[in-house]
Coordinates of C-alpha atoms and ligand atoms in Angstrom, one line a residue:
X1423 CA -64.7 45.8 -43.1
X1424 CA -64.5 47.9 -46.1
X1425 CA -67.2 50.1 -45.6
X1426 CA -65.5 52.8 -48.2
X1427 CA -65.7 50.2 -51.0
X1428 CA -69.6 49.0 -50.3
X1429 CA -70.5 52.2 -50.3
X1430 CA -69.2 52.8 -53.5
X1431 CA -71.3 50.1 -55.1
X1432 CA -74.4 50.9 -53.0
X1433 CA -74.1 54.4 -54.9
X1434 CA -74.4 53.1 -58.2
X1435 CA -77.7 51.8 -57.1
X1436 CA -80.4 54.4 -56.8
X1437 CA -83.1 52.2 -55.9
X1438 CA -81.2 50.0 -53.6
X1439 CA -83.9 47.5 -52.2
X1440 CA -84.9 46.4 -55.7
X1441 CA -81.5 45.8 -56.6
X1442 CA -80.2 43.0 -54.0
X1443 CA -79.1 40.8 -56.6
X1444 CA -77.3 43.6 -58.4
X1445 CA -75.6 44.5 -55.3
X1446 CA -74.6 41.6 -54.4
X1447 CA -73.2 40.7 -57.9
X1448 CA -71.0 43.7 -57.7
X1449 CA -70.1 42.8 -53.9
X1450 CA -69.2 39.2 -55.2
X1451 CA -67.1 40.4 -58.3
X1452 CA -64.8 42.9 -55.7
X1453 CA -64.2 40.3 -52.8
X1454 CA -64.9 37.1 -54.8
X1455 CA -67.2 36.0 -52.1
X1456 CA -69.5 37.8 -50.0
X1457 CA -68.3 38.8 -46.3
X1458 CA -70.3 38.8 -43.6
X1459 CA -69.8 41.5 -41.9
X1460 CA -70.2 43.6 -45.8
X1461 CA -73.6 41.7 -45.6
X1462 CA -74.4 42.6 -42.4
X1463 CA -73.7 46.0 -43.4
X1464 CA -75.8 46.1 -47.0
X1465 CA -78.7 44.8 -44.9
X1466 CA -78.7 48.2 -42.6
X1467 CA -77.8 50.0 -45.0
X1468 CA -80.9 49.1 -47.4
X1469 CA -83.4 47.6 -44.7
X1470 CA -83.7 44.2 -46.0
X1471 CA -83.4 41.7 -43.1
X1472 CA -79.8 39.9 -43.3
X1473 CA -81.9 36.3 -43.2
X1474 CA -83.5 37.6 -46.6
X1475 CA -80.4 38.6 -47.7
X1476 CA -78.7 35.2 -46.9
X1477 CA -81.7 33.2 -48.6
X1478 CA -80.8 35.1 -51.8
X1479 CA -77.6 34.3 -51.8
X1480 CA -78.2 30.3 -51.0
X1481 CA -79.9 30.5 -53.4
X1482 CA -77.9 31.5 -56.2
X1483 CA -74.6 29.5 -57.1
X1484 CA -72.9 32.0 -58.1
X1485 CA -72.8 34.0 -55.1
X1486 CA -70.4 32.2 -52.4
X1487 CA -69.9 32.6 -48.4
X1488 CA -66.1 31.8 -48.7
X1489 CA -63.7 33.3 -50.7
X1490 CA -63.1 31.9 -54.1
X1491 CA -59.9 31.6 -56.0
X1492 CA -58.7 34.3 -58.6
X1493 CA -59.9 32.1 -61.2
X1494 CA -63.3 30.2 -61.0
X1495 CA -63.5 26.7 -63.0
X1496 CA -66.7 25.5 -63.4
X1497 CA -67.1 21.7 -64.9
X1498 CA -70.4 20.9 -66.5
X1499 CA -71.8 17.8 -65.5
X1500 CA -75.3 17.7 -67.4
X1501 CA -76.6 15.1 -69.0
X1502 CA -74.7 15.8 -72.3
X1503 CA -71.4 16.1 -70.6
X1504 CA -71.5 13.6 -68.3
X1505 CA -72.0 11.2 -71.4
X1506 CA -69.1 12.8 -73.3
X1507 CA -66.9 12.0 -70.0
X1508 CA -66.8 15.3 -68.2
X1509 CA -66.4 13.4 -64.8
X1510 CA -62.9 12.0 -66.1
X1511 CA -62.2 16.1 -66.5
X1512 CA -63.3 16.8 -63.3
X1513 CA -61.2 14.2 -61.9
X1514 CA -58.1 15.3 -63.7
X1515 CA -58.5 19.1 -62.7
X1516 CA -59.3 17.7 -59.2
X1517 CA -55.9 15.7 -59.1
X1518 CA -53.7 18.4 -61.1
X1519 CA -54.8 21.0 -58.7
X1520 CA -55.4 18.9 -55.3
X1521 CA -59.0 19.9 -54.8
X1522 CA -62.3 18.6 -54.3
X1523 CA -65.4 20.1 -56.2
X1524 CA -66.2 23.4 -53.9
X1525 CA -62.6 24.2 -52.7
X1526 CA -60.0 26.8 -53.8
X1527 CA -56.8 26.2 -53.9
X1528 CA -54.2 27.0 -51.1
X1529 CA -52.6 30.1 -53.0
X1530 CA -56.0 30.9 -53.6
X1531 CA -55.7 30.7 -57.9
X1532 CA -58.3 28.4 -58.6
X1533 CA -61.7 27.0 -57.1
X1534 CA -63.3 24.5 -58.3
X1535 CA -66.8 24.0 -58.9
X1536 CA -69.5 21.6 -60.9
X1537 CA -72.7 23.1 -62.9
X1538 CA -75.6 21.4 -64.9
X1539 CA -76.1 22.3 -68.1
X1540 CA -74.5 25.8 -69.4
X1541 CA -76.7 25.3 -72.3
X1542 CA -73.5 24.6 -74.6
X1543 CA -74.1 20.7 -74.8
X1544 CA -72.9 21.0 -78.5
X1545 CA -69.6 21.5 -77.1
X1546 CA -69.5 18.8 -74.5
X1547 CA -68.1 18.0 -72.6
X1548 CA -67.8 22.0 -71.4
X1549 CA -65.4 23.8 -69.2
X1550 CA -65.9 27.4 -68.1
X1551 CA -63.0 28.8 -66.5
X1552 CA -64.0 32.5 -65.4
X1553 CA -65.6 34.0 -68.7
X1554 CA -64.3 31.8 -71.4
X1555 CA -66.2 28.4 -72.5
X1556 CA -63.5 25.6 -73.5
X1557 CA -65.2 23.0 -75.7
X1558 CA -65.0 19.2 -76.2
X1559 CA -62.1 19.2 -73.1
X1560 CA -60.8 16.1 -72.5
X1561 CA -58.8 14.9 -69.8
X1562 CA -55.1 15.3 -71.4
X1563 CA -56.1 18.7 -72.1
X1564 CA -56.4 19.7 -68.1
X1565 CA -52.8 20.5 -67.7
X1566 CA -52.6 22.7 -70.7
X1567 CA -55.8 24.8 -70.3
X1568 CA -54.7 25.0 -66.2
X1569 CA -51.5 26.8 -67.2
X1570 CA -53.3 29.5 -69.1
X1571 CA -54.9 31.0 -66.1
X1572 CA -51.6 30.5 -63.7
X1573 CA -49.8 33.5 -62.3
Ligands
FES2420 S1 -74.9 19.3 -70.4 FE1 -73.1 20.4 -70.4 S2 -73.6 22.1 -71.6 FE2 -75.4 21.0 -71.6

């Protein structure tokens, strides 16, 4: 466990029990997932029962129990996308990077994820791959925009 490295983000939290979500932000962003025995750790550390602390993070998508890939896709499949084809993107990034919606890949890269609605549906259908929005992606596209984020 890497006790050195919570600690470090607990610090920059001065009032730590109403800041869970903060924490655990910064605890995702280090590790791209959250480890148990980190969790485990935050909850003694804080006093917030680890069951609350796991309801938090079920609930939230962006928090995840396993670790994610170095770059995070994210496929929206809202209304608006959906109708502009964004399951025929899906389907291509599935088959160019031999995944299924909530994997990651073997050399740990990508992962591979669906949303609803980022609120872009101007742009559909929309692709967010870690920070950036790529707009009106179609599926001959895929290959291209994968190669970007490769090592
Ligand atoms: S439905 Fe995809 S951005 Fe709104």
């Amino acid at each position: 466990m890497q006790v050195e490295a919570i600690d470090a983000i607990l610090a920059k939290f001065p009032e730590k029990r109403g800041s869970l979500i903060g924490i655990l932000h910064e605890v995702q962003n280090h590790f791209r997932y959250l480890p148990e025995g980190e969790l485990r750790y935050i909850s003694k550390r804080i006093g917030i029962p680890i069951t609350q602390i796991y309801s938090i993070v079920n609930f939230y998508n962006r928090f995840s129990l396993k670790p994610k890939g170095k770059n995070e896709i994210s496929v929206c499949l809202g209304t608006a996308c959906h109708v502009k084809g964004a399951e025929k993107v899906m389907n291509q990034i599935k088959d160019k990077l031999h995944i299924d919606k909530g994997e990651t890949t073997d050399d740990m890269n990508f992962s591979l994820d669906e949303v609803r609605c980022i609120g872009a549906c101007s742009l559909a259908p929309a692709v967010v791959i870690n920070d950036d929005t790529h707009a009106l992606v179609t599926p001959k596209q895929v290959e291209k925009l994968l190669s970007k984020y490769k090592d």
